Coordinates of C-alpha atoms in Angstrom, one line a residue:
V134 CA 98.8 92.1 106.0
E135 CA 95.3 93.3 105.3
C136 CA 93.9 96.7 104.1
R137 CA 90.4 97.7 105.1
Q138 CA 88.2 100.7 105.4
A139 CA 88.0 102.1 109.0
S140 CA 84.6 100.8 110.1
T141 CA 84.8 101.5 113.8
E142 CA 85.6 104.6 115.9
A143 CA 88.6 102.7 117.3
D144 CA 90.0 102.1 113.7
R145 CA 89.4 105.7 112.8
L146 CA 91.1 107.0 116.0
A147 CA 94.1 104.7 115.4
I148 CA 94.6 106.1 111.9
L149 CA 94.3 109.8 113.0
Q150 CA 96.7 109.1 115.9
Q151 CA 99.2 107.5 113.5
R152 CA 98.9 110.5 111.2
Y153 CA 99.7 112.8 114.1
D154 CA 102.7 110.6 115.1
I155 CA 104.2 110.8 111.6
F156 CA 103.2 114.2 110.2
V157 CA 103.5 116.2 113.4
E158 CA 106.0 114.5 115.7
E159 CA 108.3 112.6 113.3
Y160 CA 108.5 114.8 110.2
N161 CA 107.3 118.2 111.6
F162 CA 105.2 118.8 108.4
L163 CA 102.3 120.1 110.5
L164 CA 102.1 122.0 113.8
P165 CA 101.0 120.3 117.0
N166 CA 97.3 120.7 118.0
E167 CA 96.7 123.7 120.4
D168 CA 94.2 121.5 122.3
G169 CA 96.8 118.9 123.1
K170 CA 94.9 116.1 121.3
R171 CA 97.2 113.6 119.5
I172 CA 95.1 113.3 116.3
E173 CA 95.7 114.8 112.9
S174 CA 92.7 115.8 110.9
D175 CA 91.5 118.5 108.7
E176 CA 88.4 119.7 106.9
Y177 CA 88.8 117.1 104.1
D178 CA 88.3 114.2 106.5
E179 CA 84.6 114.8 106.7
Y180 CA 84.3 114.0 103.0
S181 CA 86.8 111.1 103.1
L182 CA 87.1 107.4 103.8
L183 CA 90.0 106.2 106.0
F184 CA 91.8 103.0 105.1
G185 CA 94.3 101.2 107.3
V186 CA 96.7 98.4 106.7
W187 CA 96.8 96.0 109.7
E188 CA 99.3 93.3 110.5
Q189 CA 98.1 91.0 113.3
N190 CA 95.7 93.7 114.6
S191 CA 98.4 96.3 114.6
L192 CA 98.0 99.4 112.4
I193 CA 101.1 99.7 110.2
A194 CA 100.0 102.0 107.5
S195 CA 97.0 104.2 106.4
C196 CA 95.7 106.7 104.0
R197 CA 92.5 108.6 103.2
L198 CA 90.4 108.7 100.1
V199 CA 88.8 112.1 99.5
L200 CA 85.6 111.3 97.7
P201 CA 84.4 112.8 94.4
D202 CA 81.4 114.6 96.0
S203 CA 83.6 116.7 98.4
P204 CA 82.3 120.2 98.3
L205 CA 85.8 121.4 99.2
G206 CA 87.3 119.9 96.1
F207 CA 90.6 118.1 96.4
P208 CA 93.7 119.2 98.3
T209 CA 95.9 118.6 95.3
L210 CA 93.8 120.7 92.9
N211 CA 93.3 123.4 95.6
T212 CA 97.0 123.9 96.4
M213 CA 99.1 122.7 93.4
N214 CA 99.9 123.9 89.9
V215 CA 98.7 121.2 87.6
E216 CA 98.6 120.7 83.8
P217 CA 95.1 121.5 82.5
G218 CA 93.2 118.9 80.7
I219 CA 94.9 115.9 82.3
L220 CA 92.0 114.9 84.6
Q221 CA 88.8 113.3 83.4
D222 CA 85.4 114.4 84.7
G223 CA 85.7 115.3 88.4
S224 CA 82.9 113.0 89.3
S225 CA 85.2 110.0 88.4
T226 CA 88.2 111.3 90.4
A227 CA 89.1 110.7 94.0
E228 CA 92.2 111.8 95.9
I229 CA 94.5 109.6 98.0
S230 CA 96.3 111.6 100.7
R231 CA 97.8 111.4 104.1
I232 CA 99.6 108.2 103.3
T233 CA 101.5 106.8 106.3
I234 CA 103.7 103.8 106.9
A235 CA 104.8 103.3 110.5
S236 CA 108.6 103.8 111.0
G237 CA 109.3 100.1 111.9
H238 CA 107.8 99.0 108.6
R239 CA 109.5 101.3 106.1
L240 CA 112.0 98.8 104.8
F241 CA 112.0 98.8 101.0
K242 CA 110.4 95.4 100.3
K243 CA 108.0 95.7 103.2
S244 CA 106.9 99.2 102.0
I245 CA 106.3 97.9 98.5
T246 CA 104.1 95.1 99.9
I247 CA 102.2 97.6 102.1
L248 CA 101.6 100.0 99.2
Q249 CA 100.5 97.2 96.9
V250 CA 98.0 95.8 99.5
M251 CA 96.7 99.4 100.2
Q252 CA 96.4 100.2 96.5
E253 CA 94.6 96.9 95.7
E254 CA 91.9 97.8 98.2
L255 CA 91.7 101.4 97.0
C256 CA 91.4 100.4 93.4
R257 CA 88.8 97.7 94.2
F258 CA 86.8 100.4 96.1
A259 CA 87.3 102.9 93.3
S260 CA 86.3 100.5 90.6
D261 CA 83.1 99.4 92.5
S262 CA 82.3 103.1 93.0
G263 CA 82.7 104.3 89.4
I264 CA 85.9 106.2 90.2
H265 CA 88.3 106.1 87.2
Q266 CA 91.3 108.0 88.4
L267 CA 93.2 108.7 91.6
I268 CA 95.2 111.8 92.3
G269 CA 97.6 112.8 95.0
V270 CA 100.8 114.7 95.9
V271 CA 104.1 112.9 96.5
E272 CA 107.8 113.5 96.9
P273 CA 110.1 112.3 94.1
A274 CA 111.5 109.4 96.2
F275 CA 108.0 108.3 97.1
L276 CA 106.9 108.5 93.5
R277 CA 109.8 106.1 92.6
L278 CA 108.7 103.8 95.4
L279 CA 105.1 103.8 94.1
N280 CA 106.3 103.0 90.6
C281 CA 108.6 100.2 91.9
S282 CA 105.4 98.9 93.6
S283 CA 103.8 98.5 90.1
L284 CA 101.6 101.5 90.8
P285 CA 102.2 103.7 87.8
Y286 CA 101.4 107.2 89.1
H287 CA 102.3 109.9 86.7
P288 CA 103.1 113.6 87.4
F289 CA 100.6 116.0 86.0
G290 CA 102.4 119.2 87.1
P291 CA 105.8 120.4 88.0
L292 CA 107.8 119.6 91.1
Q293 CA 106.8 122.3 93.7
Q294 CA 106.9 123.1 97.4
H295 CA 104.0 121.6 99.3
I296 CA 103.7 120.9 103.1
G297 CA 107.4 121.1 103.9
A298 CA 108.9 119.4 100.9
K299 CA 109.0 119.5 97.1
R300 CA 106.4 117.3 95.6
Y301 CA 104.6 116.3 92.4
P302 CA 100.9 116.2 91.8
V303 CA 100.3 112.7 90.4
V304 CA 97.5 110.8 88.8
L305 CA 96.8 107.1 88.4
S306 CA 94.2 105.5 86.1
V307 CA 92.3 102.9 88.2
Q308 CA 92.4 100.6 85.1
E309 CA 96.3 100.8 85.3
C310 CA 96.2 99.5 88.9
S311 CA 95.8 95.9 87.8
T312 CA 97.8 96.0 84.5
S313 CA 101.2 97.4 85.5
T314 CA 104.1 95.1 86.1
Q315 CA 107.2 97.3 86.7
E316 CA 110.2 96.1 88.6
C317 CA 112.9 98.0 90.5
S318 CA 116.1 97.0 92.2

């Protein structure tokens, strides 16, 4: 299992198609495209990097990282109620969003492995880029899975309705990426 930034148009298209399959067709969180294209994208993608997790040349998971210089801000901060003062300087913050894991790979231990591999690459990139914290929006069960994966995301706002489900805004210190050792059963 390997996580890498989408570097080709084929990688990028595979990730956008996977997002469509999961967010539109499987979970009905988003409406189908009127133009019939089976890709899921929005205005934040222009200011983001896409990352995929591949297993033997097959895309099994993905996410995007909205970069600090996005003129649109971050989806979480634009749509969620958050506790003021939790975040550091915005130039050292990035947002992870549109996390997917293909349905055949959502077994508990496999999901943990996928999330750890994904997060390791994201934290490496963030550290190399001067990003000190990562934010996002997750459902309570997914927050527990992240924490079980030794990824200590912390809520920084109340549980609230967001894209078809109740979710928390969450934050992770990049420094904590490599120092956490939680276990779950």
